[in-house]
PDB file of C-alpha atoms and ligand atoms in Angstrom:
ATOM      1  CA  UNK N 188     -11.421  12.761  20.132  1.00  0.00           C
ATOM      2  CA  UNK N 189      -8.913  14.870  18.082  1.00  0.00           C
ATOM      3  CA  UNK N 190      -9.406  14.777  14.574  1.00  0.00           C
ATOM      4  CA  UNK N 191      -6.092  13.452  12.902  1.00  0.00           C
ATOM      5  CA  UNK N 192      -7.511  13.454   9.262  1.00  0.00           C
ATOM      6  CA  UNK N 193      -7.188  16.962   7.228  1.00  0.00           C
ATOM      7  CA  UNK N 194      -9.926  19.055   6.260  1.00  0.00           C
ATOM      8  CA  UNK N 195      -8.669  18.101   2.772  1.00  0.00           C
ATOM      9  CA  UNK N 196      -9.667  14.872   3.828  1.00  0.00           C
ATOM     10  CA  UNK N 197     -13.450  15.507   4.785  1.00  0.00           C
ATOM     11  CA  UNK N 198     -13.817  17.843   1.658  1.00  0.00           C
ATOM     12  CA  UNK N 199     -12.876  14.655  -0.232  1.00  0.00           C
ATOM     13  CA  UNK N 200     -15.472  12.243   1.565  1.00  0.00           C
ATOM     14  CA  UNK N 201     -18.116  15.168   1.035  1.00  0.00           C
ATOM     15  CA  UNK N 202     -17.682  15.278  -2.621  1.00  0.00           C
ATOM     16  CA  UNK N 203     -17.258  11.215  -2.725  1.00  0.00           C
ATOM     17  CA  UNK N 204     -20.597  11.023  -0.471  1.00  0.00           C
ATOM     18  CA  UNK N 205     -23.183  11.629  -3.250  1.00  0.00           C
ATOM     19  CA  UNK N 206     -21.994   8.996  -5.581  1.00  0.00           C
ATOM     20  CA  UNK N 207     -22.438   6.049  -2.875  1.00  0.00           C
ATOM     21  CA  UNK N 208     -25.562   4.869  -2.299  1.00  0.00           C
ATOM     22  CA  UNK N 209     -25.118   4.709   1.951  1.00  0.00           C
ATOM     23  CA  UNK N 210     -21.849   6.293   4.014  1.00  0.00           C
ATOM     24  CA  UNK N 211     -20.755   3.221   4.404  1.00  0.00           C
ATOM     25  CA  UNK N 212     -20.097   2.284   1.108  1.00  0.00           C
ATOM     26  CA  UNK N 213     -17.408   5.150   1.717  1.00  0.00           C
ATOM     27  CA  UNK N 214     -15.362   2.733   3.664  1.00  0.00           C
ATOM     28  CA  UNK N 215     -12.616   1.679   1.073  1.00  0.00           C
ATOM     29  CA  UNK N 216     -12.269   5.165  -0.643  1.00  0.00           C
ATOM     30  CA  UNK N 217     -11.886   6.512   2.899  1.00  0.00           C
ATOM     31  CA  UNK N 218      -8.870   4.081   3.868  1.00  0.00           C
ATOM     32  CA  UNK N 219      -7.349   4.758   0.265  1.00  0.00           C
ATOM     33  CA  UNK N 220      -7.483   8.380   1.035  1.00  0.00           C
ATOM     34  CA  UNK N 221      -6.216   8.564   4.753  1.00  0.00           C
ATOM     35  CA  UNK N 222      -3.218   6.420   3.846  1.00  0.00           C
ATOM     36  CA  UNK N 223      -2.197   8.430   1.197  1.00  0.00           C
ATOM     37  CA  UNK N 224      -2.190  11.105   3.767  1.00  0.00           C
ATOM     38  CA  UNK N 225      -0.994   9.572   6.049  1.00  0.00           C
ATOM     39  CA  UNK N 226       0.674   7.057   4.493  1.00  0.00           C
ATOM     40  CA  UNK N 227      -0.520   4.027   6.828  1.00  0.00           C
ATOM     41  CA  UNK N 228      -3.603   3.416   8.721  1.00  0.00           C
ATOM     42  CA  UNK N 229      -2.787   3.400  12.382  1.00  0.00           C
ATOM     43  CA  UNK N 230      -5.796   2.187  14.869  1.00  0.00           C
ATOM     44  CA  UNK N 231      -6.465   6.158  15.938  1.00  0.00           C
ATOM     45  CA  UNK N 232      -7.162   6.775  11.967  1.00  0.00           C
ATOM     46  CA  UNK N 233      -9.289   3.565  11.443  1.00  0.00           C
ATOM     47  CA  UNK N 234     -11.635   4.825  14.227  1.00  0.00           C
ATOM     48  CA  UNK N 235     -11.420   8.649  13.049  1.00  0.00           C
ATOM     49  CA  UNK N 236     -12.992   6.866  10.053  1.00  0.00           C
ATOM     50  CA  UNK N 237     -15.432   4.684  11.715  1.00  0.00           C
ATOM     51  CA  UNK N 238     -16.627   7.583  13.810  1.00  0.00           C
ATOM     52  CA  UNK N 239     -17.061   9.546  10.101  1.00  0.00           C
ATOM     53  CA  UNK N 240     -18.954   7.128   8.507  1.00  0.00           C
ATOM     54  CA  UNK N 241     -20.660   5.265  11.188  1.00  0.00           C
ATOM     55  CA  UNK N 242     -19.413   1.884  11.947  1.00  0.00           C
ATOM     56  CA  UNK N 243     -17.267   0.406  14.656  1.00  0.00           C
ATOM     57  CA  UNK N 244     -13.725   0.789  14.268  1.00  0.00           C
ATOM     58  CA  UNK N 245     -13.171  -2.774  14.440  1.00  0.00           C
ATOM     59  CA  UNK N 246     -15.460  -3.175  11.037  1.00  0.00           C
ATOM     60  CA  UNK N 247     -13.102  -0.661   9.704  1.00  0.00           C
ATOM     61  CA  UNK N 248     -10.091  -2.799  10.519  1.00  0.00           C
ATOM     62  CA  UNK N 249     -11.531  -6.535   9.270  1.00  0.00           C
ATOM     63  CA  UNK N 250     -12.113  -4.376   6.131  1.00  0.00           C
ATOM     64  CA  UNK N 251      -8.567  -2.952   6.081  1.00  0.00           C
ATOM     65  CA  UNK N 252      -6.242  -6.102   6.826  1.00  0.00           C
ATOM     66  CA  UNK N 253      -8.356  -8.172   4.220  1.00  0.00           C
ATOM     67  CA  UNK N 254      -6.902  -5.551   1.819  1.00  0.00           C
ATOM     68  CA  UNK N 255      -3.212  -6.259   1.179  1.00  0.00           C
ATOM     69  CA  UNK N 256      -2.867  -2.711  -0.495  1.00  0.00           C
ATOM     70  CA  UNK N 257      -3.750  -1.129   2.438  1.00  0.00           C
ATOM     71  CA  UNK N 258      -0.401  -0.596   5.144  1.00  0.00           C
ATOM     72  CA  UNK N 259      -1.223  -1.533   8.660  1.00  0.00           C
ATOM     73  CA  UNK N 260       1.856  -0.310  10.247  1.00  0.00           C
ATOM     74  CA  UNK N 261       4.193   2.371   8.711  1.00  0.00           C
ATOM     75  CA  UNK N 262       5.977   1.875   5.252  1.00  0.00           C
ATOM     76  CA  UNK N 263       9.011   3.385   3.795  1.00  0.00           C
ATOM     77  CA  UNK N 264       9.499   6.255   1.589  1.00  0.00           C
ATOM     78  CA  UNK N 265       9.616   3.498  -0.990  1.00  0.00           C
ATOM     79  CA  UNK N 266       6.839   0.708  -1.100  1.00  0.00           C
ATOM     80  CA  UNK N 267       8.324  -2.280  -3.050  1.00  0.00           C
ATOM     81  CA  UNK N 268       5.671  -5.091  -3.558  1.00  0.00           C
ATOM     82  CA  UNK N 269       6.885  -7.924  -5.449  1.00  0.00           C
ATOM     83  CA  UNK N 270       4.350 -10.200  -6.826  1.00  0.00           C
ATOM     84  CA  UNK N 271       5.131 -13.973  -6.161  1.00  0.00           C
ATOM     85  CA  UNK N 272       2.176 -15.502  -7.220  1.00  0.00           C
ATOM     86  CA  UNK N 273       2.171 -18.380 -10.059  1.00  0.00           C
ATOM     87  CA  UNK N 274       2.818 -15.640 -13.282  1.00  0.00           C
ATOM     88  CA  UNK N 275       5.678 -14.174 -11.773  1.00  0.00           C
ATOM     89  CA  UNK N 276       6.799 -16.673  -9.527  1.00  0.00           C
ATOM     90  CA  UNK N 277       7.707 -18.906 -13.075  1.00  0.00           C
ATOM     91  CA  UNK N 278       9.364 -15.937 -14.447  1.00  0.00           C
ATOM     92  CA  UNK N 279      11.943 -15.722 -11.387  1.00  0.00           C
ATOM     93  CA  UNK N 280      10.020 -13.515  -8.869  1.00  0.00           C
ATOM     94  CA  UNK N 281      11.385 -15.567  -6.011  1.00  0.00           C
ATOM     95  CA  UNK N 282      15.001 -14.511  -7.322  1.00  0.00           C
ATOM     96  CA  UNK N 283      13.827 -11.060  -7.538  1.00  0.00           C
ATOM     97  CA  UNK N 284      12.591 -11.354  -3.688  1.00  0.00           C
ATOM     98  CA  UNK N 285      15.965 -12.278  -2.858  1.00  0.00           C
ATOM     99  CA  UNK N 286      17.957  -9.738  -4.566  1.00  0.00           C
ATOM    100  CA  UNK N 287      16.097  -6.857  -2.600  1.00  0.00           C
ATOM    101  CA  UNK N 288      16.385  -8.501   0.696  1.00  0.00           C
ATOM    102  CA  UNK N 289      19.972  -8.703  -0.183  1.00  0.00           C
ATOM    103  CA  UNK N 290      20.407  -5.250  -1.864  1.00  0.00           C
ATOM    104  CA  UNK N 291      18.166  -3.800   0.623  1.00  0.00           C
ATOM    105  CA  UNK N 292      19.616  -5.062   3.861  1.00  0.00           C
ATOM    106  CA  UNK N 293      16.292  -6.059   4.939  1.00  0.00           C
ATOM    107  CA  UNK N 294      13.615  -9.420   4.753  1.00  0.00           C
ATOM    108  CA  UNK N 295      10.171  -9.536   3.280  1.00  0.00           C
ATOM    109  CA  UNK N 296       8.082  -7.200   5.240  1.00  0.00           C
ATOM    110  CA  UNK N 297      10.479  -5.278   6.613  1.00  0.00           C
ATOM    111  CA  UNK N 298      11.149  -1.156   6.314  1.00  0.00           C
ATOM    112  CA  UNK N 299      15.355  -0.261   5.781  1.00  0.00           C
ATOM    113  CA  UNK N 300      16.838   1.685   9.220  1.00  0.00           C
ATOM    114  CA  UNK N 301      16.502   4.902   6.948  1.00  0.00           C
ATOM    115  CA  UNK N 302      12.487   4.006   6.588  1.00  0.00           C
ATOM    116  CA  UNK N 303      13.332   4.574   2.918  1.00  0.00           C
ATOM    117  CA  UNK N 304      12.635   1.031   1.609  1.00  0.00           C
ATOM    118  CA  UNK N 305       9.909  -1.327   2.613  1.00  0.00           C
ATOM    119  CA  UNK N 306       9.571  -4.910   1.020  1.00  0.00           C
ATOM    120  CA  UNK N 307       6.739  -6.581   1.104  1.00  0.00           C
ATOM    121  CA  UNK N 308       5.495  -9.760  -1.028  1.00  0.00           C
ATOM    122  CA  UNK N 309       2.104  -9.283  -3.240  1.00  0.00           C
ATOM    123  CA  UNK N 310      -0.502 -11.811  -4.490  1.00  0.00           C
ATOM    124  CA  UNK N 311      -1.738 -11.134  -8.717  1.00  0.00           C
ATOM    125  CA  UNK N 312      -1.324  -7.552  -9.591  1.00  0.00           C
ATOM    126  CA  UNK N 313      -3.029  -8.402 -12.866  1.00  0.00           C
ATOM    127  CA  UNK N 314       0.118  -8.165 -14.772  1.00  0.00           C
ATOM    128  CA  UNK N 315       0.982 -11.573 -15.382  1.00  0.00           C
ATOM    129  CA  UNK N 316       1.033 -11.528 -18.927  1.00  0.00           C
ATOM    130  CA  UNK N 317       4.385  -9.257 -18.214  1.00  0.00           C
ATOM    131  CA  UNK N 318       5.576 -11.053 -15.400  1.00  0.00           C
ATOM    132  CA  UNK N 319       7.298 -10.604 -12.749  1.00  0.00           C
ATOM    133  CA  UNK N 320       6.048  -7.293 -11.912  1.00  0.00           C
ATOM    134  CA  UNK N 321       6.083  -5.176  -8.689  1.00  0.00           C
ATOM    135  CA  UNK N 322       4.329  -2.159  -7.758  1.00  0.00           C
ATOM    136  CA  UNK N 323       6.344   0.683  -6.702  1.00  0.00           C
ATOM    137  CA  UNK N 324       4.182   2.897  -4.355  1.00  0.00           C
ATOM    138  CA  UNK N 325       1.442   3.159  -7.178  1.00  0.00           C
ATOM    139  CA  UNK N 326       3.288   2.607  -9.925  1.00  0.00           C
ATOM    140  CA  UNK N 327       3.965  -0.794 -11.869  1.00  0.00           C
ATOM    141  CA  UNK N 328       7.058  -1.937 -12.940  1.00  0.00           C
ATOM    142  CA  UNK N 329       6.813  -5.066 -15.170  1.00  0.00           C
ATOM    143  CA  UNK N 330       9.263  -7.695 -16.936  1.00  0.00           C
ATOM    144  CA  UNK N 331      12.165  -7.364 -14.238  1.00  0.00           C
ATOM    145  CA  UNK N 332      15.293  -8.809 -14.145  1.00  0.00           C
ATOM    146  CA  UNK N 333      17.519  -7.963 -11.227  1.00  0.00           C
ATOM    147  CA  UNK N 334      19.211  -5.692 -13.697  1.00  0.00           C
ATOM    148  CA  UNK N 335      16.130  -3.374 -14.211  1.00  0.00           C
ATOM    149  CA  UNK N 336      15.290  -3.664 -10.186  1.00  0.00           C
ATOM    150  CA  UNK N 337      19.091  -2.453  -9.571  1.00  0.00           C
ATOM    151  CA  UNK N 338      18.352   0.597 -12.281  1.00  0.00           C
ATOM    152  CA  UNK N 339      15.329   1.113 -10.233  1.00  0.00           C
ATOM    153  CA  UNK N 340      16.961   0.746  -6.790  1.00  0.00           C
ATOM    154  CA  UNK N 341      19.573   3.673  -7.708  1.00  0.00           C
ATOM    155  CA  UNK N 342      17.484   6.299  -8.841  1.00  0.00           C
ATOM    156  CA  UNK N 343      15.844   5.975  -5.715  1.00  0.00           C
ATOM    157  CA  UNK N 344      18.763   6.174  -3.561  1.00  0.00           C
TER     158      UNK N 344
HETATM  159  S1  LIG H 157       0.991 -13.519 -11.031  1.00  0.00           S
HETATM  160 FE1  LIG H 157       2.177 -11.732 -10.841  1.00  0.00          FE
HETATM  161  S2  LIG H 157       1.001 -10.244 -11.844  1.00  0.00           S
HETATM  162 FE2  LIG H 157      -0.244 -12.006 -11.934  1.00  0.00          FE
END
C-alpha cells in the first residue's frame, strides 16, 4: 500500500512514541495529526494508521467517529462548530445555528459549493461560562451574537 501520510508525519509519531507507554496509545495523537495534514480522515488514512501502529483499521475508525473533533469526510477551508448544548443553547445558540445556515447558504453539516465554509453542530466545548461559543478550526470564539458571527463571517470571506 502507498503511503499517503508525510514523512513529517512519521517523524512526529517517532518522537511521540517514547512518551506512550504501548503504540497504540498513539492512536488519538495519530488521527489529530493526519487530519491536520490532511485535513480529514478518509478510510485509506485510517488504515495507513492502523497499519503504523498495529491495529485493524476498523479499531481506528470506532475510535475516530466516537470523536466529534475528528472530520470523517472533507471540511471546508473554514470549520464552524457551534455549540448547542444546554450553556449555549439558553444563551441563543439555536439562533446563532440559524443565522449561518442562512448567511452561509448551507444546513448543519454541510460544506458551502466553494468548500470554504463547513457548519457543523458541537456538544460542551467547556466554555459555557461564556456561552454561546463556537470553535473556529482551532480557535474559540465565545459570547456571540449574530453581530460578532457576521464580523467573523467577513474577514473570512
Ligand atoms: S454548553 Fe456550550 S460551551 Fe458548554
Amino acid at each position: 500500500m502507498a503511503k499517503i501520510l508525510s514523512t513529517k508525519f512519521y517523524d512526529r509519531m517517532k518522537k511521540l512514541e517514547p512518551r506512550y507507554p504501548t503504540k497504540v496509545a498513539l492512536l488519538l495523537p495519530a488521527l489529530h495529526a493526519a487530519q491536520e495534514e490532511i485535513g480529514w480522515l478518509p478510510p485509506d488514512v485510517m488504515e495507513e494508521i492502523g497499519a503504523h501502529i498495529g491495529i485493524h483499521p476498523a479499531q481506528v475508525r470506532e475510535v475516530a467517529s466516537f470523536y466529534t473533533m475528528y472530520n470523517l469526510k472533507p471540511v471546508g477551508k473554514y470549520h464552524l462548530k457551534v455549540c448547542t448544548n444546554v450553556a449555549c443553547a439558553l444563551r441563543g445558540a439555536e439562533g446563532l445555528v440559524e443565522h449561518c445556515e442562512k448567511k452561509l447558504g448551507i444546513r448543519l453539516g454541510e460544506t458551502t459549493a466553494d468548500r470554504k465554509f463547513t457548519l457543523y453542530e458541537e456538544e460542551c466545548l467547556g466554555a459555557c461560562g461564556t456561552a454561546p461559543a463556537m470553535m473556529l478550526n482551532d480557535d474559540y470564539h465565545e459570547n456571540l451574537t449574530t453581530q460578532k458571527m457576521d464580523q467573523i463571517l467577513e474577514k473570512l470571506s
